[in-house]
Amino acid sequence: MSAIFKREFKTYFTSPIGYIVLAMIFGLSGYYFFMYNLADGYADLSYVFSSVLTFLMLLVLPVLTMRLMSDDKRQKTDQALLTAPVSLTGIVLGKFFAAFLLFAVGISIMLVFAVIIATQITPDWLVVAGNFIGLLLLGGMIIAIGLLISCLTESQFVAALGTFLASFALLMLDSVGSMLSSSTVVVAITDFLSISQRYSNFTSGLMQYDDIVFFVSTTALFLFLTVRVLDRKRWN
Amino acid sequence: MINVQNLTKRYGSHLAVDNISFQVNEGEILGFLGPNGAGKSTTMNILTGYLSSSEGNVSINGHDILEEPNEAKSNIGYLPEQPPLYLDMTVREYLDFVFDLKQCNFNRQKHIGEICRLMQIEHVYNRLIKNLSKGYRQRVGFAQALIGNPPVLVLDEPTVGLDPNQIIEMRALIKNLGKHHTVILSSHILQEIEAVCDRIIIINDGKIVADDTASALSEKYSSDRRLMARIAGDEKRVTDILTHIAGVAEVICYGEKEDGVYEYVLEPQDGADFRRALFTALSKEGYPLLGLRSMEMSLEEIFISLTREQLPQTTIRKGGKRK
């Protein structure tokens, strides 16, 4: 697992992908941080966190995950991975954590912003922590979805587009729910599955067990499905 | 060392491998021979755990590939048909990665260095794999299989893409490796299999059609005592005489080889020995017999006769040797 993790993480920086992704995150969030927090003098980082980064995540994470599995299949390097004494879970986790680490490095720029604000006024650290953790959990889930979709296709483009659409749909889920508000069953379901609601709890500094468990377990579920898809491919 | 029992692989309704069983003993070099699409690569992919079988068992060194996959896989070095190379890595990075992937616990520098020397890829060690020629990529792929010093090597067409000198080197290398490793080698190049392997399995349409040593195979299939004769004289007349000799089942003329001299292949009936009758018949009519030799079937001919239904006519007629 560690060999795959190391290789995938390094590959982000032997190709332009790692640099592009980091540049996009740093550049855009830096721009909004400057405009909103520095120029206008707001101490609250929530806006940069919850709006800018959530939007960025939809663009950036599909790029991070698109080639993780599809490229191995296209180049037939999966033959080296699957015939090595490594479990499928090890392969999937190695790739997952490589993308996750890069994403974590990218969003940790927010901690730098928080420290900059802290030189002027004490920010609400709980909100900062909640935003950061919420973003990590949400990102982890989308990466797991991306990994699963990347496993289903040999084309990087299809993988990226699929991941974008899937995560977009998930984030839009509760607005669909409120549109159909006449049906209480639908609302109950969309409320339970609603990612943006659970995520917004974090952004206001509320860290609840059930939200954490929700994100961690859905991430685990998608990783498990990835392993199953990989395994199933060996049978037919 | 390797034990394959009733292995079957279905792709939907297509039967790629049909109930094959074989054993490979320690230190043996087994050649896997068959036309394209016969099921060679599928079988190898199952042996190495890349694919799962639909039915049947595979055990490597006593470890079942499905029940103890990691133990079984750590006993195998696999070079697939297309070497599994990360093109965006240098040879060094790639071999380091494989070393980690296989969780080897010996001296990294020394081990990888030895393999690079063996495969003669030291001078491309720091180059990107994407910039290497096909021959070098093949060798890097081979090096990858050797990392971790696995007792079993599974090589799917290892000499593809190499130039003739490299092919000869590669064969010598495989033969040498066979002293300390159990090797399964697939190829559709017959000379290669004949030159390298102790034992040959011919596979066709997913089934094993022959399993023996090269010499035993050619003995078994050339017992029909076909003779090749060169006879001076009119073709029609000689053919007529030949067909009337007792014990001759069939006469085929291969055309004029010298001025007025024709070559014939004589197929015996039930393995009959008709050499004396042939001489007497020809001398009685006054046609000189200029040459006579028995036709041992080469491995190539055995292969063709065993897999014939699968091959187009033009291949069968190659070299004008077969009727």
XYZ file of C-alpha atoms in Angstrom:
559
model
C 0.000 0.000 0.000
C 2.743 2.470 0.909
C 4.554 1.811 -2.386
C 1.410 2.679 -4.343
C 0.712 5.693 -2.159
C 4.247 6.987 -2.675
C 4.165 6.432 -6.408
C 0.799 8.079 -6.925
C 1.695 11.074 -4.816
C 4.985 11.538 -6.657
C 3.231 11.196 -10.007
C 1.137 14.273 -9.205
C 4.361 16.228 -9.325
C 6.028 14.523 -12.265
C 2.986 15.517 -14.302
C 1.467 19.008 -14.293
C -1.674 17.856 -12.464
C -0.361 18.397 -8.935
C 0.927 21.858 -9.733
C -2.221 22.893 -11.574
C -4.467 21.730 -8.769
C -2.443 23.448 -6.072
C -2.150 26.616 -8.150
C -5.917 26.688 -8.679
C -6.659 26.244 -4.981
C -4.027 28.691 -3.783
C -4.760 31.262 -6.471
C -8.537 31.359 -6.256
C -8.873 31.072 -2.505
C -6.047 33.580 -2.125
C -7.876 36.002 -4.372
C -11.119 35.741 -2.370
C -9.238 35.852 0.900
C -7.646 39.109 -0.222
C -10.848 40.648 -1.570
C -13.186 39.559 1.165
C -11.094 39.274 4.294
C -8.150 41.604 3.812
C -9.554 44.388 1.635
C -13.011 44.443 3.216
C -11.754 43.588 6.670
C -13.890 40.592 7.644
C -12.418 38.190 10.178
C -14.792 35.389 9.226
C -13.198 32.819 6.921
C -16.419 30.866 6.407
C -17.205 32.480 3.080
C -13.850 31.604 1.536
C -14.098 28.146 2.989
C -17.635 27.157 2.261
C -18.303 28.884 -1.052
C -15.002 29.165 -2.823
C -13.491 25.901 -1.788
C -16.646 23.852 -2.220
C -16.906 25.144 -5.740
C -13.214 24.538 -6.354
C -13.494 21.059 -4.998
C -16.016 20.170 -7.663
C -13.522 21.238 -10.313
C -10.340 20.016 -8.751
C -11.124 16.644 -7.246
C -12.272 15.008 -10.489
C -8.906 16.024 -11.946
C -7.103 14.455 -9.014
C -8.940 11.174 -9.242
C -9.506 10.787 -12.969
C -6.372 8.855 -13.808
C -5.895 6.945 -10.560
C -7.487 3.738 -11.807
C -8.286 4.369 -15.460
C -4.678 4.976 -16.423
C -3.496 1.734 -14.864
C -6.015 -0.112 -16.929
C -5.149 1.711 -20.131
C -1.405 1.227 -19.738
C -1.908 -2.303 -18.418
C 0.128 -1.470 -15.354
C -2.700 -2.952 -13.324
C -1.143 -6.282 -14.257
C 1.863 -5.377 -12.142
C -0.299 -4.200 -9.255
C -2.758 -7.077 -9.256
C -0.093 -9.765 -9.562
C 2.028 -8.291 -6.785
C 1.570 -9.571 -3.247
C -0.692 -6.634 -2.350
C -4.368 -6.852 -1.507
C -6.943 -5.001 -3.582
C -7.786 -2.957 -0.513
C -4.138 -1.971 -0.255
C -4.112 -0.799 -3.874
C -7.296 1.227 -3.480
C -6.276 2.776 -0.159
C -2.834 3.672 -1.481
C -4.384 5.578 -4.347
C -7.056 7.144 -2.169
C -4.614 8.514 0.356
C -2.333 9.902 -2.352
C -5.166 12.023 -3.733
C -6.394 12.838 -0.242
C -2.983 14.049 0.888
C -2.633 16.355 -2.104
C -6.090 17.736 -1.445
C -5.267 18.225 2.247
C -2.074 20.069 1.308
C -4.126 22.283 -0.980
C -6.778 23.271 1.531
C -4.311 23.724 4.366
C -3.706 27.118 2.783
C -6.800 28.083 4.763
C -4.899 27.511 7.975
C -2.308 29.962 6.709
C -5.081 32.477 6.072
C -6.404 31.886 9.587
C -2.971 32.552 11.039
C -2.765 35.797 9.024
C -6.089 36.888 10.463
C -4.933 35.845 13.926
C -2.187 38.451 13.763
C -4.895 41.141 13.731
C -7.803 39.686 15.636
C -8.592 36.335 17.228
C -10.604 34.347 14.706
C -13.260 31.876 15.798
C -10.940 28.862 15.887
C -13.811 26.450 16.289
C -15.323 27.672 13.032
C -11.961 27.459 11.305
C -11.444 23.924 12.609
C -15.015 22.957 11.702
C -14.604 24.287 8.175
C -11.285 22.551 7.728
C -12.463 19.201 9.049
C -15.736 19.438 7.133
C -13.876 20.157 3.924
C -11.497 17.255 4.530
C -14.383 14.861 5.134
C -16.369 16.064 2.140
C -13.261 15.960 -0.045
C -12.477 12.439 1.111
C -15.941 11.326 0.107
C -15.723 12.889 -3.342
C -12.265 11.373 -3.858
C -13.694 7.962 -3.014
C -16.496 8.530 -5.531
C -13.928 9.634 -8.106
C -11.879 6.535 -7.464
C -14.899 4.338 -8.034
C -15.783 6.096 -11.274
C -12.176 6.016 -12.456
C -12.291 2.280 -11.900
C -15.264 1.934 -14.223
C -13.687 3.472 -17.301
C -10.427 3.569 -19.223
C -10.937 7.156 -20.276
C -9.664 9.879 -17.981
C -12.069 12.392 -19.458
C -15.099 10.219 -18.782
C -13.821 9.594 -15.250
C -13.399 13.312 -14.568
C -16.753 14.265 -16.032
C -18.537 11.439 -14.225
C -17.015 12.414 -10.904
C -17.928 16.043 -11.435
C -21.533 15.209 -12.243
C -21.876 12.724 -9.402
C -20.513 15.077 -6.775
C -22.482 17.988 -8.190
C -25.671 15.943 -8.018
C -24.918 14.938 -4.442
C -24.428 18.543 -3.389
C -27.656 19.552 -5.140
C -29.607 16.753 -3.563
C -31.464 18.749 -0.900
C -32.532 21.499 -3.277
C -34.187 18.734 -5.253
C -35.706 17.573 -1.975
C -37.125 20.990 -1.143
C -38.611 21.247 -4.624
C -40.531 18.051 -3.958
C -41.424 19.144 -0.426
C -45.004 17.887 -0.761
C -43.779 14.359 -0.270
C -42.559 13.890 3.288
C -40.890 10.588 2.432
C -38.719 12.194 -0.227
C -37.813 15.023 2.092
C -36.885 12.589 4.837
C -34.628 10.692 2.480
C -32.977 13.735 0.955
C -32.521 15.256 4.379
C -30.754 12.179 5.589
C -28.562 12.010 2.494
C -28.110 15.756 2.254
C -24.452 16.440 2.047
C -24.656 20.197 1.957
C -26.694 20.298 5.157
C -24.285 18.103 7.015
C -21.401 20.050 5.588
C -22.912 23.388 6.579
C -23.052 22.145 10.170
C -19.284 21.946 10.067
C -18.927 25.395 8.535
C -20.698 26.940 11.480
C -18.344 25.180 13.852
C -20.710 22.368 14.769
C -18.929 19.052 14.829
C -21.497 16.349 15.410
C -20.803 12.679 15.629
C -23.499 11.675 13.201
C -22.135 14.018 10.516
C -18.613 12.714 10.981
C -19.845 9.138 10.942
C -21.897 9.885 7.832
C -18.955 11.203 5.849
C -16.477 8.599 7.045
C -18.849 5.738 6.399
C -19.901 6.930 2.919
C -16.215 7.320 2.056
C -15.594 3.789 3.288
C -18.602 2.571 1.325
C -17.317 4.009 -1.961
C -13.835 2.629 -1.310
C -15.364 -0.756 -0.609
C -17.330 -0.557 -3.862
C -14.113 0.299 -5.705
C -12.491 -2.823 -4.303
C -15.497 -4.880 -5.328
C -15.466 -3.497 -8.869
C -11.751 -4.266 -9.172
C -12.336 -7.770 -7.907
C -15.312 -8.337 -10.158
C -13.281 -7.406 -13.219
C -11.068 -10.398 -12.540
C -14.053 -12.716 -12.828
C -15.274 -11.783 -16.264
C 5.776 -26.256 -7.953
C 2.835 -25.219 -10.081
C -0.296 -27.283 -10.043
C -3.201 -26.503 -12.341
C -6.361 -28.537 -11.957
C -9.327 -28.464 -14.349
C -8.878 -24.807 -15.125
C -11.746 -23.240 -17.043
C -12.266 -19.620 -17.992
C -15.398 -18.297 -19.600
C -15.886 -14.840 -21.008
C -19.636 -14.721 -21.230
C -20.496 -17.624 -23.490
C -17.015 -17.797 -24.974
C -14.863 -20.551 -23.531
C -11.298 -19.190 -23.458
C -9.741 -21.967 -21.425
C -11.433 -25.333 -21.413
C -10.745 -27.623 -18.485
C -6.969 -27.823 -18.623
C -4.732 -29.488 -16.063
C -0.978 -29.688 -15.851
C 1.881 -29.653 -13.372
C 5.203 -27.936 -13.591
C 8.030 -29.290 -11.490
C 10.721 -27.322 -9.764
C 13.478 -26.187 -12.105
C 11.526 -27.033 -15.222
C 11.202 -24.716 -18.211
C 7.784 -25.221 -19.693
C 6.937 -23.897 -23.108
C 3.412 -22.790 -23.800
C 2.715 -22.959 -27.458
C -0.366 -22.086 -29.400
C -1.772 -19.885 -32.124
C -3.067 -16.419 -31.291
C -6.202 -16.552 -29.208
C -5.595 -20.109 -28.061
C -5.792 -19.158 -24.396
C -2.109 -18.839 -23.533
C -2.274 -15.364 -22.068
C -5.544 -16.086 -20.284
C -4.019 -19.123 -18.629
C -0.971 -17.126 -17.604
C -3.131 -14.325 -16.265
C -4.985 -16.826 -14.122
C -1.772 -18.460 -12.898
C -0.488 -15.104 -11.728
C -3.725 -14.047 -10.079
C -4.567 -11.246 -12.482
C -7.734 -12.989 -13.563
C -9.837 -15.425 -11.649
C -10.748 -18.757 -13.113
C -14.368 -19.701 -13.720
C -13.624 -23.185 -12.445
C -10.628 -25.133 -11.265
C -7.673 -24.584 -8.972
C -4.220 -23.151 -9.319
C -1.615 -23.582 -6.642
C 1.853 -22.092 -6.679
C 4.380 -23.670 -4.366
C 1.526 -25.130 -2.331
C -0.384 -21.847 -2.042
C -3.777 -21.645 -3.699
C -3.962 -18.468 -5.773
C -7.478 -17.664 -4.544
C -7.154 -18.706 -0.936
C -3.685 -17.399 -0.181
C -3.196 -14.858 -2.953
C -0.381 -12.904 -1.351
C 1.716 -15.961 -0.534
C 1.157 -17.374 -4.024
C 1.857 -14.073 -5.749
C 5.069 -13.469 -3.850
C 6.338 -16.694 -5.420
C 5.754 -15.459 -8.963
C 7.491 -13.012 -11.206
C 5.279 -12.130 -14.143
C 6.103 -10.517 -17.436
C 2.769 -9.960 -19.215
C 2.390 -9.689 -22.951
C 2.615 -5.922 -22.697
C 5.150 -5.047 -19.998
C 3.343 -3.181 -17.192
C 5.472 -0.053 -17.233
C 4.715 3.402 -15.912
C 5.913 5.479 -18.822
C 6.254 8.630 -16.740
C 8.862 7.078 -14.451
C 12.560 6.523 -14.954
C 13.831 2.957 -14.953
C 15.309 3.570 -11.521
C 12.082 4.941 -10.045
C 10.087 2.141 -11.592
C 12.277 -0.668 -10.310
C 12.373 0.983 -6.880
C 8.597 1.086 -6.936
C 8.342 -2.596 -7.860
C 10.845 -3.413 -5.135
C 8.586 -1.681 -2.600
C 5.446 -3.127 -4.125
C 6.734 -6.664 -3.732
C 7.807 -5.843 -0.196
C 11.293 -7.216 -0.691
C 13.569 -7.224 2.306
C 17.036 -7.457 0.928
C 19.594 -4.854 -0.025
C 17.838 -2.646 -2.551
C 20.893 -1.226 -4.353
C 22.586 -4.575 -4.692
C 19.503 -6.485 -5.785
C 18.321 -3.976 -8.382
C 21.913 -3.480 -9.562
C 22.349 -7.197 -10.173
C 19.120 -7.427 -12.133
C 20.021 -4.400 -14.237
C 23.381 -5.952 -15.054
C 21.696 -9.205 -15.984
C 19.181 -7.460 -18.235
C 21.782 -4.976 -19.534
C 19.740 -1.918 -18.744
C 22.316 -0.149 -16.563
C 23.004 2.549 -19.135
C 19.313 3.505 -19.398
C 18.862 3.416 -15.639
C 18.118 7.109 -15.304
C 16.076 7.546 -18.451
C 12.317 7.898 -18.656
C 10.689 4.650 -19.709
C 8.579 6.569 -22.203
C 11.758 7.376 -24.170
C 12.995 3.793 -24.361
C 12.718 1.568 -27.409
C 10.442 -1.448 -27.390
C 13.355 -3.807 -26.793
C 14.496 -1.891 -23.733
C 10.969 -1.624 -22.408
C 10.690 -5.374 -22.737
C 13.884 -5.777 -20.740
C 12.733 -3.387 -18.041
C 9.534 -5.422 -17.871
C 11.587 -8.569 -17.516
C 13.684 -6.927 -14.794
C 10.454 -6.104 -12.978
C 9.528 -9.798 -13.004
C 12.903 -10.765 -11.548
C 12.703 -8.365 -8.616
C 12.243 -10.184 -5.363
C 13.886 -13.286 -6.782
C 10.640 -15.266 -7.118
C 11.054 -19.026 -7.613
C 8.485 -19.092 -10.408
C 8.752 -16.974 -13.537
C 5.828 -16.586 -15.889
C 6.884 -14.992 -19.147
C 4.346 -14.142 -21.810
C 6.162 -13.854 -25.123
C 9.349 -12.472 -23.610
C 11.253 -11.970 -26.862
C 8.672 -9.855 -28.656
C 10.191 -6.605 -29.865
C 13.793 -7.678 -29.509
C 16.265 -7.778 -32.382
C 17.749 -11.136 -33.415
C 20.877 -10.758 -31.300
C 18.862 -9.789 -28.277
C 16.540 -12.717 -28.868
C 19.472 -15.112 -28.743
C 20.761 -13.436 -25.580
C 17.318 -13.540 -24.042
C 16.954 -17.246 -24.752
C 20.326 -17.961 -23.196
C 19.287 -15.878 -20.212
C 15.999 -17.737 -19.783
C 17.778 -21.047 -20.068
C 20.197 -19.892 -17.425
C 17.425 -18.674 -15.153
C 15.783 -22.056 -15.552
C 18.568 -23.574 -13.459
C 17.293 -21.831 -10.351
C 13.726 -20.965 -11.293
C 10.665 -22.720 -12.522
C 9.798 -21.018 -15.768
C 6.629 -20.955 -17.839
C 7.207 -19.345 -21.171
C 4.710 -18.690 -23.890
C 5.494 -18.050 -27.478
C 4.245 -18.668 -30.930
C 7.813 -18.874 -32.177
C 8.516 -22.564 -32.347
C 12.283 -22.425 -32.564
C 12.293 -20.443 -29.392
C 10.302 -23.006 -27.481
C 12.381 -25.799 -28.974
C 15.632 -24.056 -28.035
C 14.719 -23.104 -24.496
C 12.132 -25.436 -23.044
C 12.415 -28.827 -21.401
C 8.776 -29.530 -21.928
C 6.144 -28.255 -24.285
C 2.435 -27.820 -23.888
C 0.588 -27.095 -27.090
C -2.672 -25.359 -26.466
C -5.335 -24.785 -29.055
C -8.812 -23.400 -28.684
C -8.483 -23.474 -24.916
C -7.513 -27.121 -24.740
C -4.206 -28.874 -24.276
C -3.545 -30.855 -27.437
C -0.050 -32.072 -26.567
C 2.135 -32.141 -23.454
C 5.603 -33.627 -23.796
C 9.275 -32.941 -24.472
C 10.190 -31.640 -27.913
C 11.954 -34.868 -28.902
C 9.154 -37.071 -27.614
C 6.656 -34.990 -29.535
C 8.504 -35.281 -32.794
C 8.975 -39.018 -32.237
C 5.326 -39.497 -31.487
C 4.062 -37.625 -34.493
C 6.647 -38.670 -37.056
C 6.221 -42.414 -36.668
C 4.404 -42.500 -39.960
C 7.667 -43.084 -41.913
C 7.019 -40.678 -44.700
C 9.757 -40.691 -47.286
C 11.049 -38.036 -49.583
C 12.432 -39.419 -52.847
C 14.225 -37.832 -55.808
C 13.711 -39.712 -58.986
C 14.890 -38.901 -62.513
C 12.356 -39.389 -65.270
C 8.965 -38.419 -66.542
C 6.743 -37.206 -63.725
C 3.512 -38.872 -64.786
C 5.085 -42.228 -65.452
C 7.039 -42.264 -62.182
C 3.987 -41.220 -60.182
C 2.121 -44.075 -61.756
C 4.805 -46.573 -60.765
C 5.005 -45.197 -57.237
C 1.284 -45.387 -56.589
C 1.310 -49.045 -57.534
C 3.938 -50.043 -54.983
C 2.445 -52.072 -52.142
C 2.335 -50.108 -48.904
C 2.253 -46.651 -50.493
C -0.861 -44.767 -49.546
C -0.279 -41.500 -51.302
C 2.179 -39.854 -53.651
C 2.665 -36.142 -53.894
C 5.007 -34.576 -56.401
C 6.837 -31.488 -55.210
C 7.981 -30.486 -58.668
C 11.159 -30.471 -60.674
C 14.201 -29.962 -58.468
C 16.943 -30.633 -61.005
C 16.833 -31.009 -64.751
C 14.396 -33.872 -65.344
C 14.523 -34.870 -61.696
C 11.361 -34.682 -59.596
C 10.849 -34.845 -55.887
C 8.084 -36.959 -54.385
C 6.725 -37.446 -50.900
C 5.469 -40.947 -50.224
C 2.925 -41.519 -47.522
C 2.984 -45.109 -46.227
C -0.068 -47.201 -45.475
C -0.217 -48.112 -41.756
C 3.471 -47.372 -41.302
C 4.566 -49.947 -43.872
C 8.236 -50.083 -44.876
C 8.267 -50.050 -48.680
C 11.852 -48.981 -49.354
C 12.913 -52.275 -50.921
C 9.793 -52.472 -53.068
C 10.414 -48.899 -54.161
C 13.961 -49.666 -55.277
C 12.934 -52.814 -57.134
C 10.021 -51.155 -58.883
C 12.076 -48.197 -60.056
C 15.063 -50.213 -61.229
C 12.806 -52.577 -63.126
C 11.439 -49.640 -65.100
C 14.848 -48.029 -65.407
C 14.210 -44.860 -63.428
C 17.232 -43.967 -61.273
C 16.556 -43.215 -57.616
C 18.815 -40.269 -56.811
C 17.927 -39.680 -53.212
C 15.766 -41.022 -50.424
C 15.316 -39.693 -46.917
C 12.792 -40.075 -44.170
C 10.832 -36.973 -43.209
C 10.971 -36.313 -39.492
C 8.259 -33.979 -38.493
C 9.676 -30.791 -37.095
C 8.048 -29.162 -34.129
C 6.599 -26.668 -36.536
C 4.849 -29.348 -38.514
C 3.589 -31.030 -35.385
C 2.261 -27.731 -34.218
C 0.539 -27.078 -37.493
C -0.958 -30.523 -37.684
C -2.277 -30.240 -34.139
C -3.730 -26.789 -34.523
C -4.506 -26.970 -38.206
C -8.209 -26.220 -38.113
C -7.423 -22.851 -36.661
C -4.942 -21.767 -39.284
C -5.570 -20.300 -42.702
C -4.508 -22.364 -45.709
C -1.627 -20.101 -46.633
C 0.164 -20.798 -43.383
C -0.171 -24.517 -43.867
C 1.389 -24.321 -47.275
C 4.324 -22.315 -45.984
C 7.554 -23.544 -47.569
C 5.676 -26.000 -49.718
C 6.350 -28.725 -47.234
C 2.846 -29.845 -46.547
C 0.276 -31.197 -48.862
